[in-house]
Amino acid sequence: MADVDRKDRAEVEVPLGMVHSALLEPFRIRLFVDDEVVVDAEITYDTAHRGIERMMEGMPVQKGLILTERICGICSHIHIWNGTRMVERGLGIEVPQRAHHIRVIGNEMERLHSHLLYLGHAFEILGHETFSMRCFMFREPVQNMLFFLSGNRVHYTIPVIGGIRPRCDIDKDKKQTLLAMLKSLDEELKAFGNRVINDTLIVSRIKDIGYLSKEDAIKYGALGPNMRASGVNFDWRIKVPEYKDNFDFEVIVREGGTVLDRVACRLFECLESIKIIKQALETLPDEEPINVGYELGRMGYSTSYNEAARGEIYDSCSLDDLGRIQSYINRTPSMSSLSAMEVSCIGDHLTDATITIVSCDPCLTCTNRVTVVDENKDKEYILEPEDIRRLARRKI
Amino acid sequence: MEAKEFVLTTIFIPVVAFIVSTWIPGIMRKIQARIQLRIGPPILTPGFWAVLKFIYKERIEPVSPFPRLYHSLPLIGLFLMFFIILLTTPAWVDVLGLTTLVAVAGLMKVEEMLYIFMGNLSRSIMSVRMPYPDQVKGAILKGNARRFFEQVSAIRTFKLISIGSFPLYIGLFVPAVVTGTISIVGVAVYQGFNTTSFAISDIFSLKPLLWSIPGVLGAISYFIGYLVILNEYPFSIMHTKADVIEGPTLEYAAWARASYYLMREATMFVMSSVFVTLYFGIPPVLGWALIPHVLLAMILPVAAAVVSAFTPVLTFKQIYPLSLGFTALGIVGIIFAIL
């Protein structure tokens, strides 16, 4: 039908969410379709806010940093690490190299389990239960490694200001066991990756869908593997000194910009993570893992960027004279990556649109922001960073 | 004697089909679980205990413009399936001339159509009825038609009926071309089946169509059609959880869901039973010969379980070429049969 006619026709809307089996978290998708081809999409979130940034105000910074870990159950380590790193940068606290290595190990293990969870979820949405379950089977040893490293499967709480917690230190036996576990995981993942990339039916489902061009990826702010799968060569790990000064690894960049590229990017990143963990274990310096000779006090705004499993993470805060948090900002990658998916799912089949949207690995617990509903004035608005700053400046 | 056999067949064959069919989902789930390195559920749980559980659940009124009709559709499907299996029995040969492949094909088409009706009669809360905040506040969406998941599913079912089930019907008619008859029992007789007396030992003297080139091609075609009519992976686009979740059957709860399970189980068995009759030459008859029939009828569900464990859900982008490809394969089978 000609485009002229299309304007006269009623648009057909297929609403998905807030509750839906393909969406593990609460967000809504409005898909406007022509037959079953998506012509426009609208994604809305901000329904599950917990107010962690606000809760942190007035807390001693050590306590507040523990709370940052609770932002997300999947990428908890990067939140506490980036927050700790931000305070250490702001107050000029020196951190032993051994602690840096162990923090990196924690982050890469987290990336491994996050990517494997993503792959499991992606295959589940594709309807391939066997591959989905394989991914969860691969994820299990990674969870065990995290348990072995930190004593917890979720919320590991590895970093503290000045280093790492002593329980997360790695002795000789721990190192050997972790290396053995990594070796078998590496082999299994390589075999699985080959199988996925060569599976005709899987590839036919994801190869030409969810296209996000390099220009759109930059324009809409896709981050992390979503951006790299569209050909943008950027990873905070090549800028963060803890990584760039110590480890040799490859930034996985693919030019395709499709769902296949986003899946493959994460699959190959898993192998790079294993490489980094191995290097970190093998070159672990022999020294105390924590520097306790520091003093907390007033700190102006300090910031820190790092590379979470889903992409760029940003933390910023200021402390008062007693080392209490005055205001805290945490920005996670899902917000802008999800926006990019609104564009990339256009032109997909209805069933493909959900996998496209999910292929950016959205994490709503990280993303949701405060929505204030003022009943008296009958209006609704979302708190922006500037509002939070303004609220944070009130007298405590 | 013939009247007695007719009555006994009419009573017992559906009963046997019903009992056997309750095992099939469990067997399929067990196979899939083993492939996925899981233990899987006990064999009777998905097909029998789940049905029993749903029967005893609190009765819930579906949100539907015609709730009674919506509830009765699975029962109609169940009845159709039992009717189809009866049409393949030698005892029913003389009944109204219905025991032909044309009648079976027609009833299968009705079975497929039921999903369109289900889709159009269901209005679950999962899509349109779950309002967005702006609508709650009174926003009016002008020029915007909102579609329920189930309606999307109904359209998909229509597409599947139009194109996806070609292989099934080609697979049904390959034996007719080979044997030169559209009588189902005639097809079995062509393969050596004796309508007057048939013992288990006679199985070894049969000459199944499956051992011929057109038979193999037709069987492959039939198997693909079997997956399509069951909406089994990779052809489960009608109720893929990536978007439409359960599709037309989303509103079935309690005893209505139990009846839907029974309909689906019966479809699994009866379609496979028709395959055994057409391609092995063993129709369902009363007596010990029913045992090999039932055992062979497990071939298709087992194969379906294996295929579905290794495939994703396909969209129409893949279904159309696949369906046409397997239809072409069936047509090659027909050409071989003619030659």
XYZ file of C-alpha atoms in Angstrom:
735
model
C 0.000 0.000 0.000
C 1.272 3.430 -0.873
C 2.561 5.732 1.843
C -0.197 8.226 1.054
C -2.781 5.637 2.039
C -0.921 4.763 5.179
C -1.522 8.225 6.592
C -5.265 7.720 6.293
C -5.265 4.377 8.007
C -5.576 3.823 11.712
C -2.304 2.754 13.252
C -2.363 -0.623 14.886
C -0.750 -0.696 18.264
C 0.413 -3.821 20.039
C 1.195 -3.031 23.651
C 3.686 -5.109 25.601
C 4.299 -4.833 29.322
C 4.405 -3.753 32.084
C 4.169 -7.444 32.827
C 5.358 -9.712 30.057
C 7.191 -13.001 29.844
C 9.850 -11.597 27.484
C 10.580 -8.611 29.668
C 12.193 -9.639 32.890
C 11.752 -6.186 34.308
C 8.908 -3.709 34.294
C 8.889 -1.464 31.278
C 6.374 -0.868 28.576
C 6.752 -1.142 24.865
C 4.297 0.247 22.375
C 4.806 -1.201 18.962
C 2.970 0.368 16.050
C 2.709 -2.206 13.317
C 1.785 -2.545 9.684
C 0.639 -6.171 9.440
C 3.393 -7.459 11.729
C 6.169 -5.104 10.719
C 7.083 -2.504 13.308
C 6.774 1.031 11.930
C 7.274 2.890 15.181
C 8.122 2.075 18.766
C 7.899 3.695 22.145
C 9.664 2.411 25.213
C 8.892 3.794 28.634
C 10.376 2.912 31.970
C 10.556 4.587 35.424
C 8.090 2.426 37.277
C 10.298 0.736 39.825
C 12.269 3.462 41.493
C 13.839 2.732 44.854
C 15.444 6.110 45.592
C 18.905 4.817 46.430
C 20.692 8.065 45.517
C 18.402 9.988 47.838
C 18.757 7.384 50.569
C 22.520 7.821 50.527
C 22.433 11.470 51.409
C 23.793 12.015 54.896
C 25.179 8.496 55.184
C 28.821 7.861 56.084
C 30.503 7.221 52.749
C 31.549 3.653 53.617
C 27.928 2.797 54.327
C 26.716 4.634 51.235
C 29.070 2.684 49.020
C 27.655 -0.593 50.318
C 24.280 0.748 49.275
C 25.505 1.447 45.723
C 26.092 -2.278 45.401
C 22.393 -2.824 46.025
C 21.480 -0.796 42.934
C 21.688 -3.975 40.911
C 21.903 -7.670 41.650
C 23.735 -8.443 38.416
C 26.323 -5.682 38.113
C 26.718 -5.010 41.819
C 30.532 -5.093 41.933
C 31.051 -2.370 39.339
C 28.764 -0.023 41.279
C 30.668 -0.346 44.516
C 34.024 -0.374 42.728
C 33.300 2.752 40.731
C 31.934 4.502 43.809
C 34.989 3.521 45.853
C 37.260 4.562 43.021
C 35.535 7.921 42.851
C 36.110 8.573 46.573
C 39.719 7.391 46.358
C 40.311 9.742 43.428
C 38.631 12.624 45.209
C 40.581 12.197 48.442
C 43.832 11.071 46.825
C 43.922 7.718 48.603
C 46.544 5.285 47.358
C 45.417 1.752 46.623
C 47.763 -1.253 46.511
C 48.229 -2.842 43.095
C 47.116 -6.202 44.475
C 43.746 -4.681 45.357
C 43.432 -3.236 41.847
C 44.034 -6.686 40.382
C 41.420 -8.329 42.599
C 38.886 -5.598 41.832
C 39.478 -6.191 38.124
C 39.037 -9.934 38.631
C 35.733 -9.275 40.352
C 34.588 -6.995 37.551
C 35.493 -9.430 34.793
C 33.819 -12.329 36.577
C 30.771 -10.137 36.885
C 30.949 -9.329 33.181
C 31.145 -13.050 32.460
C 28.065 -13.926 34.467
C 26.160 -10.886 33.212
C 26.886 -11.705 29.566
C 26.009 -15.359 30.095
C 22.747 -14.351 31.734
C 22.097 -12.063 28.765
C 22.780 -14.874 26.306
C 20.540 -17.235 28.251
C 17.757 -14.675 28.201
C 18.268 -13.920 24.504
C 18.042 -17.592 23.542
C 14.981 -18.003 25.727
C 13.256 -15.204 23.845
C 14.332 -16.766 20.579
C 12.623 -19.909 21.809
C 15.811 -21.981 21.907
C 15.518 -23.522 25.336
C 18.489 -25.828 24.934
C 20.948 -23.008 24.219
C 19.356 -20.933 26.930
C 19.920 -23.661 29.470
C 23.472 -24.243 28.254
C 24.191 -20.572 28.971
C 22.858 -20.903 32.482
C 24.969 -24.022 32.916
C 28.065 -22.040 31.888
C 27.058 -19.262 34.247
C 26.931 -21.593 37.219
C 30.738 -22.126 37.460
C 31.199 -18.357 37.139
C 28.856 -17.855 40.076
C 30.834 -20.503 41.936
C 34.049 -18.626 41.139
C 32.548 -15.441 42.548
C 31.475 -17.352 45.631
C 34.971 -18.785 45.906
C 36.510 -15.327 45.530
C 34.240 -13.345 47.801
C 32.060 -15.714 49.796
C 28.898 -14.537 48.014
C 27.137 -15.355 44.766
C 25.430 -11.971 44.633
C 26.553 -8.694 46.225
C 30.179 -9.647 46.725
C 31.267 -6.393 48.417
C 34.880 -6.825 47.354
C 36.191 -3.210 47.395
C 36.465 -0.947 50.408
C 38.077 2.461 50.441
C 41.823 1.873 50.225
C 41.728 -1.663 48.849
C 39.688 -4.831 49.184
C 38.159 -6.747 52.030
C 40.603 -9.300 53.459
C 38.125 -12.157 52.898
C 38.377 -11.499 49.150
C 42.158 -11.768 49.060
C 43.498 -14.532 46.845
C 45.972 -17.053 48.273
C 47.930 -19.652 46.313
C 45.303 -22.409 46.535
C 42.502 -20.048 45.547
C 44.540 -18.895 42.573
C 45.203 -22.438 41.324
C 41.552 -23.420 41.691
C 40.336 -20.316 39.900
C 42.803 -20.872 37.054
C 41.645 -24.477 36.646
C 37.984 -23.396 36.597
C 38.741 -20.711 34.033
C 40.555 -23.147 31.773
C 37.584 -25.464 31.468
C 35.155 -22.555 31.088
C 37.309 -21.092 28.314
C 37.259 -24.336 26.330
C 33.535 -24.882 26.802
C 32.648 -21.313 25.873
C 34.742 -21.425 22.705
C 32.995 -24.619 21.611
C 29.589 -23.171 22.451
C 30.365 -19.905 20.647
C 31.305 -21.817 17.507
C 28.092 -23.773 17.724
C 25.961 -20.644 18.075
C 27.651 -18.750 15.259
C 27.294 -21.780 12.965
C 23.683 -22.606 13.851
C 21.797 -21.746 10.674
C 18.396 -21.344 12.313
C 19.637 -19.147 15.155
C 21.635 -16.984 12.771
C 18.675 -16.683 10.389
C 16.595 -15.325 13.267
C 19.054 -12.657 14.403
C 21.345 -11.737 11.544
C 19.366 -9.011 9.788
C 17.249 -7.632 12.579
C 17.605 -4.747 15.020
C 19.988 -2.805 12.824
C 21.599 0.149 14.571
C 23.983 2.133 12.414
C 27.187 3.615 13.787
C 25.743 7.110 13.401
C 22.544 6.179 15.254
C 24.520 4.420 17.974
C 26.394 7.671 18.617
C 23.327 9.874 18.148
C 21.116 7.940 20.572
C 23.912 7.148 22.987
C 24.038 3.362 22.809
C 26.707 2.222 25.224
C 28.981 -0.707 25.909
C 28.647 -3.801 23.730
C 25.626 -2.236 21.971
C 27.808 0.596 20.749
C 30.760 -1.624 19.913
C 28.491 -3.992 17.947
C 27.665 -1.008 15.728
C 31.289 -0.299 14.948
C 32.110 2.337 17.598
C 35.500 1.470 19.013
C 35.256 2.634 22.597
C 35.609 0.869 25.906
C 36.352 2.594 29.212
C 38.729 -0.232 30.031
C 41.271 1.172 27.595
C 41.250 4.440 29.575
C 40.933 3.234 33.165
C 44.519 2.857 34.503
C 43.701 -0.300 36.470
C 43.123 -2.012 33.142
C 45.237 -0.246 30.575
C 48.468 -0.298 32.620
C 48.301 -3.938 33.568
C 46.471 -6.103 31.090
C 46.599 -7.013 27.464
C 43.177 -7.541 25.925
C 41.226 -6.813 22.800
C 38.215 -4.527 22.547
C 35.620 -6.488 20.584
C 34.197 -4.302 17.841
C 31.822 -5.509 15.132
C 30.569 -3.518 12.197
C 27.187 -5.172 11.565
C 25.027 -3.363 14.129
C 22.447 -6.158 14.200
C 21.221 -8.399 17.009
C 23.658 -11.057 15.818
C 26.521 -8.603 16.318
C 25.323 -7.639 19.772
C 25.091 -11.298 20.762
C 28.446 -12.171 19.171
C 30.106 -9.137 20.744
C 29.151 -10.325 24.212
C 30.117 -13.895 23.424
C 33.625 -12.811 22.387
C 33.872 -10.388 25.303
C 33.430 -13.368 27.615
C 36.596 -14.874 26.173
C 38.451 -11.572 26.645
C 37.262 -11.427 30.244
C 38.679 -14.875 30.858
C 41.963 -13.657 29.351
C 42.046 -10.648 31.688
C 41.238 -12.722 34.783
C 43.990 -15.181 33.912
C 46.507 -12.351 33.514
C 45.385 -10.755 36.766
C 45.762 -14.023 38.661
C 49.134 -14.802 37.165
C 50.591 -11.329 37.829
C 49.041 -10.807 41.259
C 51.566 -8.692 43.256
C 52.667 -10.030 46.612
C 51.646 -7.259 49.038
C 48.940 -6.208 51.487
C 45.627 -5.786 49.680
C 44.489 -2.742 51.647
C 45.834 0.650 52.643
C 44.248 1.731 55.904
C 46.311 4.904 56.325
C 43.803 7.427 55.039
C 41.470 9.999 56.537
C 38.007 10.848 55.320
C 36.897 14.448 55.187
C 35.434 17.095 52.951
C 35.524 16.228 49.303
C 34.302 18.398 46.456
C 32.548 16.775 43.527
C 34.528 13.797 42.392
C 33.653 11.658 39.426
C 34.571 8.280 38.086
C 33.795 6.398 34.893
C 34.217 2.708 34.326
C 33.074 -0.053 32.001
C 30.273 -2.172 33.413
C 29.020 -5.273 31.610
C 26.307 -3.172 29.977
C 28.536 -0.186 29.190
C 29.625 3.084 30.672
C 28.899 3.715 34.317
C 29.311 7.104 35.964
C 29.391 7.970 39.635
C 29.727 11.376 41.220
C 29.457 12.564 44.800
C 30.628 15.094 47.355
C 31.364 14.592 51.048
C 31.032 16.887 54.017
C 33.638 17.473 56.753
C 32.721 14.236 58.522
C 32.936 12.150 55.379
C 29.172 11.935 54.946
C 27.626 11.922 51.508
C 26.173 15.279 50.509
C 24.813 14.147 47.175
C 25.306 11.160 44.970
C 24.729 10.625 41.275
C 24.865 7.288 39.614
C 24.264 6.959 35.878
C 23.933 3.566 34.292
C 24.107 2.556 30.633
C 20.687 0.983 30.113
C 18.894 4.316 29.923
C 20.505 5.470 26.704
C 20.929 1.988 25.238
C 17.173 1.407 25.552
C 16.498 4.670 23.732
C 18.671 3.489 20.862
C 16.608 0.317 20.633
C 13.489 2.370 19.906
C 15.119 3.189 16.585
C 16.692 -0.134 15.871
C 13.522 -2.228 16.170
C 11.763 -0.297 13.396
C 11.313 -2.502 10.353
C 11.519 -5.729 12.365
C 8.828 -8.363 12.577
C 6.819 -8.071 15.798
C 8.470 -11.166 17.273
C 11.907 -9.854 16.321
C 11.256 -6.472 17.931
C 11.255 -7.949 21.423
C 14.584 -9.685 20.906
C 15.953 -6.442 19.443
C 14.892 -4.472 22.488
C 16.167 -7.100 24.864
C 19.422 -7.355 22.888
C 20.616 -4.091 24.473
C 20.565 -5.924 27.823
C 18.336 -3.452 29.651
C 18.572 -3.334 33.408
C 15.665 -1.447 34.872
C 16.729 -1.623 38.495
C 19.763 0.436 37.506
C 17.890 2.706 35.172
C 14.684 3.832 36.803
C 14.594 7.351 38.106
C 12.321 9.238 40.455
C 8.941 10.154 39.084
C 7.261 12.720 41.270
C 3.496 12.916 40.995
C 2.207 16.144 42.456
C -1.450 15.397 43.126
C -2.311 18.981 44.045
C -0.958 20.440 40.832
C -2.036 17.374 38.819
C 1.295 16.999 37.093
C 4.055 14.470 36.861
C 7.766 15.033 36.347
C 10.961 13.068 36.465
C 13.831 14.133 38.702
C 16.807 15.149 36.614
C 20.375 15.216 37.987
C 20.051 18.965 38.500
C 16.936 18.457 40.658
C 18.745 15.867 42.713
C 21.660 18.258 43.142
C 19.269 20.999 44.198
C 17.605 18.720 46.717
C 20.992 17.531 47.916
C 22.056 21.089 48.762
C 19.347 21.508 51.337
C 20.440 21.608 54.965
C 20.909 18.119 56.323
C -20.896 -59.048 14.528
C -20.073 -55.990 12.450
C -22.446 -53.825 14.498
C -20.850 -55.116 17.702
C -17.365 -54.379 16.384
C -18.510 -50.938 15.303
C -19.864 -50.116 18.764
C -16.827 -51.527 20.580
C -14.438 -49.664 18.279
C -16.391 -46.427 18.702
C -16.122 -46.740 22.466
C -12.688 -48.207 23.026
C -10.473 -46.593 20.378
C -11.150 -43.044 21.686
C -10.622 -44.334 25.237
C -7.271 -45.840 24.282
C -6.362 -42.659 22.382
C -7.273 -40.622 25.437
C -5.207 -42.749 27.818
C -2.166 -42.946 25.555
C -2.285 -39.260 24.715
C -1.889 -38.290 28.387
C 1.577 -39.860 28.302
C 2.812 -38.024 25.220
C 3.564 -34.543 26.640
C 5.507 -36.155 29.476
C 7.553 -38.256 27.067
C 8.285 -35.185 24.952
C 9.240 -33.099 27.968
C 11.466 -35.879 29.282
C 13.326 -36.135 25.972
C 13.790 -32.381 25.766
C 14.963 -32.306 29.366
C 17.541 -35.032 28.735
C 18.844 -33.141 25.703
C 19.121 -30.070 27.898
C 20.952 -32.116 30.572
C 18.059 -31.803 33.001
C 16.065 -34.471 34.791
C 12.707 -33.217 33.563
C 9.273 -33.796 35.073
C 7.824 -37.232 35.876
C 6.329 -38.613 32.657
C 2.693 -38.428 33.729
C 2.911 -34.948 35.236
C 2.521 -32.676 32.177
C -0.175 -34.720 30.431
C -2.201 -36.247 33.232
C -1.595 -34.737 36.663
C -1.506 -31.204 35.241
C -4.903 -31.815 33.639
C -6.281 -33.192 36.871
C -4.893 -30.221 38.773
C -6.517 -27.751 36.390
C -9.864 -29.514 36.575
C -9.917 -28.990 40.331
C -8.860 -25.334 40.195
C -11.303 -22.559 40.873
C -13.426 -21.878 37.831
C -12.598 -18.539 36.277
C -14.782 -16.738 33.777
C -12.726 -15.827 30.712
C -12.788 -12.262 29.448
C -14.424 -12.937 26.127
C -17.396 -11.642 24.135
C -18.714 -15.250 24.006
C -17.319 -16.995 27.077
C -19.301 -20.211 26.629
C -18.313 -20.591 23.009
C -14.710 -19.793 23.918
C -14.772 -22.467 26.604
C -16.357 -25.038 24.346
C -13.791 -24.753 21.541
C -11.199 -27.120 23.057
C -13.937 -29.679 23.657
C -14.979 -29.381 20.018
C -11.322 -29.922 19.090
C -11.129 -32.974 21.324
C -14.269 -34.416 19.763
C -12.875 -33.747 16.272
C -9.704 -35.617 17.066
C -11.554 -38.659 18.340
C -13.736 -38.498 15.246
C -10.634 -38.435 13.017
C -9.145 -41.527 14.664
C -12.457 -43.352 14.288
C -12.480 -42.520 10.596
C -9.201 -44.406 10.238
C -10.555 -47.625 11.769
C -11.717 -50.499 9.496
C -14.924 -50.781 11.563
C -16.044 -47.365 10.323
C -15.455 -48.050 6.640
C -19.128 -48.232 5.786
C -20.201 -45.151 7.772
C -21.492 -42.507 5.401
C -18.445 -42.903 3.180
C -16.496 -40.680 5.561
C -13.419 -42.824 5.979
C -11.453 -41.002 3.342
C -8.395 -38.788 3.342
C -10.570 -35.899 2.182
C -12.698 -36.147 5.332
C -9.619 -36.337 7.549
C -8.055 -33.334 5.792
C -11.292 -31.365 6.200
C -11.535 -32.136 9.904
C -7.908 -31.184 10.416
C -8.642 -27.877 8.730
C -11.505 -27.316 11.169
C -9.120 -28.105 14.002
C -6.748 -25.427 12.729
C -9.617 -22.967 12.362
C -10.476 -23.376 16.042
C -7.377 -21.391 16.967
C -8.593 -18.455 14.880
C -11.874 -18.496 16.785
C -10.036 -18.798 20.102
C -7.840 -15.831 19.201
C -10.773 -13.672 18.277
C -12.773 -14.619 21.356
C -10.107 -13.928 23.947
C -9.430 -10.563 25.616
C -6.764 -11.183 28.227
C -5.381 -8.503 30.525
C -1.864 -8.920 29.157
C -2.100 -6.373 26.364
C -4.830 -3.859 25.564
C -6.643 -4.222 28.862
C -3.487 -3.368 30.794
C -3.665 0.418 30.525
C -0.728 2.757 30.370
C -0.515 5.644 32.832
C -1.420 8.219 30.188
C -4.623 6.341 29.385
C -5.492 6.048 33.040
C -5.253 9.794 33.194
C -7.640 10.108 30.288
C -5.440 10.383 27.191
C -7.346 9.649 24.003
C -5.468 7.927 21.226
C -6.984 9.156 17.993
C -6.785 7.039 14.875
C -5.146 4.274 16.779
C -6.452 0.719 16.732
C -5.164 -1.326 19.618
C -4.749 -5.021 19.094
C -4.926 -7.787 21.678
C -2.192 -10.391 21.676
C -4.794 -12.983 20.897
C -5.888 -11.110 17.787
C -2.296 -11.036 16.596
C -2.223 -14.787 17.200
C -5.444 -15.309 15.266
C -3.923 -13.545 12.257
C -0.807 -15.672 12.584
C -2.918 -18.820 12.709
C -4.643 -17.742 9.537
C -1.274 -17.315 7.842
C -0.179 -20.704 9.106
C -3.350 -22.323 7.762
C -2.855 -20.578 4.435
C 0.755 -21.538 3.876
C 2.265 -23.335 6.829
C 0.108 -26.454 6.691
C 0.660 -27.224 3.002
C 3.226 -29.911 3.839
C 0.697 -31.698 6.066
C -1.879 -32.020 3.307
C 0.713 -33.020 0.739
C 1.915 -35.616 3.241
C -1.672 -36.865 3.621
C -2.206 -37.288 -0.110
C 1.107 -38.888 -1.108
C -0.219 -42.323 0.049
C -3.415 -41.708 -1.938
C -1.419 -41.127 -5.112
C 0.771 -44.182 -4.500
C -2.144 -46.499 -3.755
C -4.664 -44.948 -6.116
C -7.365 -44.651 -3.465
C -8.507 -41.975 -1.053
C -9.943 -44.578 1.318
C -7.811 -44.695 4.451
C -8.352 -48.386 5.024
C -7.722 -48.891 1.299
C -4.283 -47.341 1.764
C -3.618 -49.770 4.640
C -4.870 -52.716 2.624
C -2.516 -51.741 -0.223
C 0.350 -52.162 2.235
C -0.779 -55.669 3.189
C -3.225 -55.027 6.023
C -5.929 -57.679 6.327
C -9.282 -56.214 7.353
C -10.822 -59.525 8.403
C -8.090 -60.720 10.750
C -4.861 -59.068 11.751
C -2.397 -60.417 14.309
C 0.813 -58.886 15.649
C 2.846 -61.424 13.687
C 1.277 -60.133 10.461
C 3.171 -56.873 10.910
C 6.308 -58.436 9.459
C 4.509 -59.302 6.258
C 3.456 -55.681 5.665
C 5.086 -53.547 3.002
C 5.001 -50.056 4.517
C 4.914 -47.083 2.191
C 7.599 -45.534 4.351
C 10.168 -47.856 2.790
C 9.650 -46.289 -0.636
C 11.016 -43.011 -2.040
C 7.616 -41.275 -2.291
C 6.832 -42.632 1.172
C 9.973 -41.118 2.699
C 9.382 -37.748 1.019
C 5.720 -37.754 1.996
C 6.577 -38.720 5.580
C 9.047 -35.841 5.902
C 6.402 -33.485 4.554
C 3.812 -34.915 6.942
C 6.180 -34.528 9.888
C 6.724 -30.823 9.154
C 2.950 -30.405 8.857
C 2.605 -32.255 12.168
C 4.849 -29.674 13.835
C 2.862 -26.852 12.223
C -0.565 -28.116 13.255
C 0.671 -28.702 16.791
C 2.239 -25.234 16.845
C 5.316 -26.948 18.142
C 8.820 -25.418 17.958
C 10.059 -24.126 15.538
C 6.543 -23.338 14.241
C 5.139 -21.987 17.488
C 4.828 -18.408 16.204
C 1.131 -18.524 17.135
C 1.971 -18.662 20.826
C 5.542 -17.487 21.048
C 6.284 -16.057 24.465
C 8.537 -13.382 22.955
C 5.452 -11.347 22.109
C 2.009 -12.977 22.219
C 2.850 -15.236 25.179
C 0.241 -18.030 25.057
C -1.705 -16.494 22.188
C -5.286 -17.671 21.668
C -5.259 -19.874 24.750
C -4.127 -17.180 27.170
C -7.539 -16.882 28.820
C -8.053 -20.588 29.377
C -7.875 -21.344 33.065
C -8.991 -24.106 35.396
C -11.088 -26.803 33.675
C -10.984 -24.915 30.359
C -7.194 -25.135 30.355
C -7.492 -28.798 31.244
C -9.728 -29.336 28.223
C -7.271 -27.415 26.043
C -4.455 -29.691 27.276
C -6.569 -32.729 26.466
C -7.300 -31.395 22.986
C -3.616 -30.789 22.350
C -2.609 -34.206 23.674
C -5.276 -35.873 21.560
C -4.018 -33.960 18.502
C -0.491 -35.178 19.171
C -1.603 -38.790 19.305
C -4.262 -38.810 16.598
C -2.095 -37.058 14.017
C 0.625 -39.553 14.717
C -1.881 -42.406 14.572
C -3.032 -41.257 11.131
C 0.627 -41.282 10.076
C 1.033 -44.899 11.236
C -2.105 -45.909 9.343
C -1.000 -44.214 6.145
C 2.718 -44.929 6.118
C 3.014 -48.241 8.033
C -0.309 -49.710 6.953
C -1.439 -50.456 10.523
C -4.772 -48.794 11.341
C -6.105 -48.691 14.911
C -8.043 -51.909 15.447
C -9.318 -53.602 18.539
C -7.036 -56.399 19.690
C -3.331 -56.977 20.195
C -2.531 -55.250 16.894
C -3.337 -51.983 18.635
C -0.097 -52.279 20.605
C 2.276 -51.890 17.626
C 0.038 -49.117 16.338
C 0.355 -47.208 19.610
C 4.096 -47.817 19.822
C 4.683 -46.623 16.268
C 2.498 -43.619 16.987
C 5.198 -42.460 19.407
C 7.625 -41.884 16.530
C 6.338 -38.459 15.563
C 6.087 -37.031 19.117
C 9.601 -38.269 19.893
C 10.961 -36.756 16.670
C 9.058 -33.539 17.394
C 10.611 -33.385 20.878
C 14.115 -33.746 19.446
C 13.553 -31.155 16.702
C 11.958 -28.649 19.068
C 14.843 -28.948 21.509
C 17.287 -27.781 18.862
C 15.336 -25.030 17.139
C 14.292 -21.477 17.927
C 10.873 -20.040 17.125
C 10.772 -19.096 13.472
C 9.020 -16.022 12.161
C 7.126 -15.914 8.882
C 10.320 -14.779 7.204
C 11.619 -18.311 7.736
C 8.313 -20.200 7.869
C 7.212 -19.276 4.331
C 10.330 -20.560 2.559
C 10.541 -23.599 4.843
C 6.912 -24.473 4.270
C 7.193 -24.028 0.538
C 10.403 -26.064 0.506
C 8.820 -29.022 2.287
C 5.707 -28.700 0.131
C 7.968 -28.965 -2.907
C 9.527 -32.057 -1.321
C 6.065 -33.580 -0.966
C 5.273 -32.744 -4.577
C 8.479 -34.502 -5.640
C 7.169 -37.474 -3.659
C 3.901 -37.320 -5.590
C 5.808 -37.163 -8.887
C 7.804 -40.244 -7.849
C 4.533 -41.949 -6.925
C 3.035 -41.185 -10.334
C 6.164 -42.403 -12.088
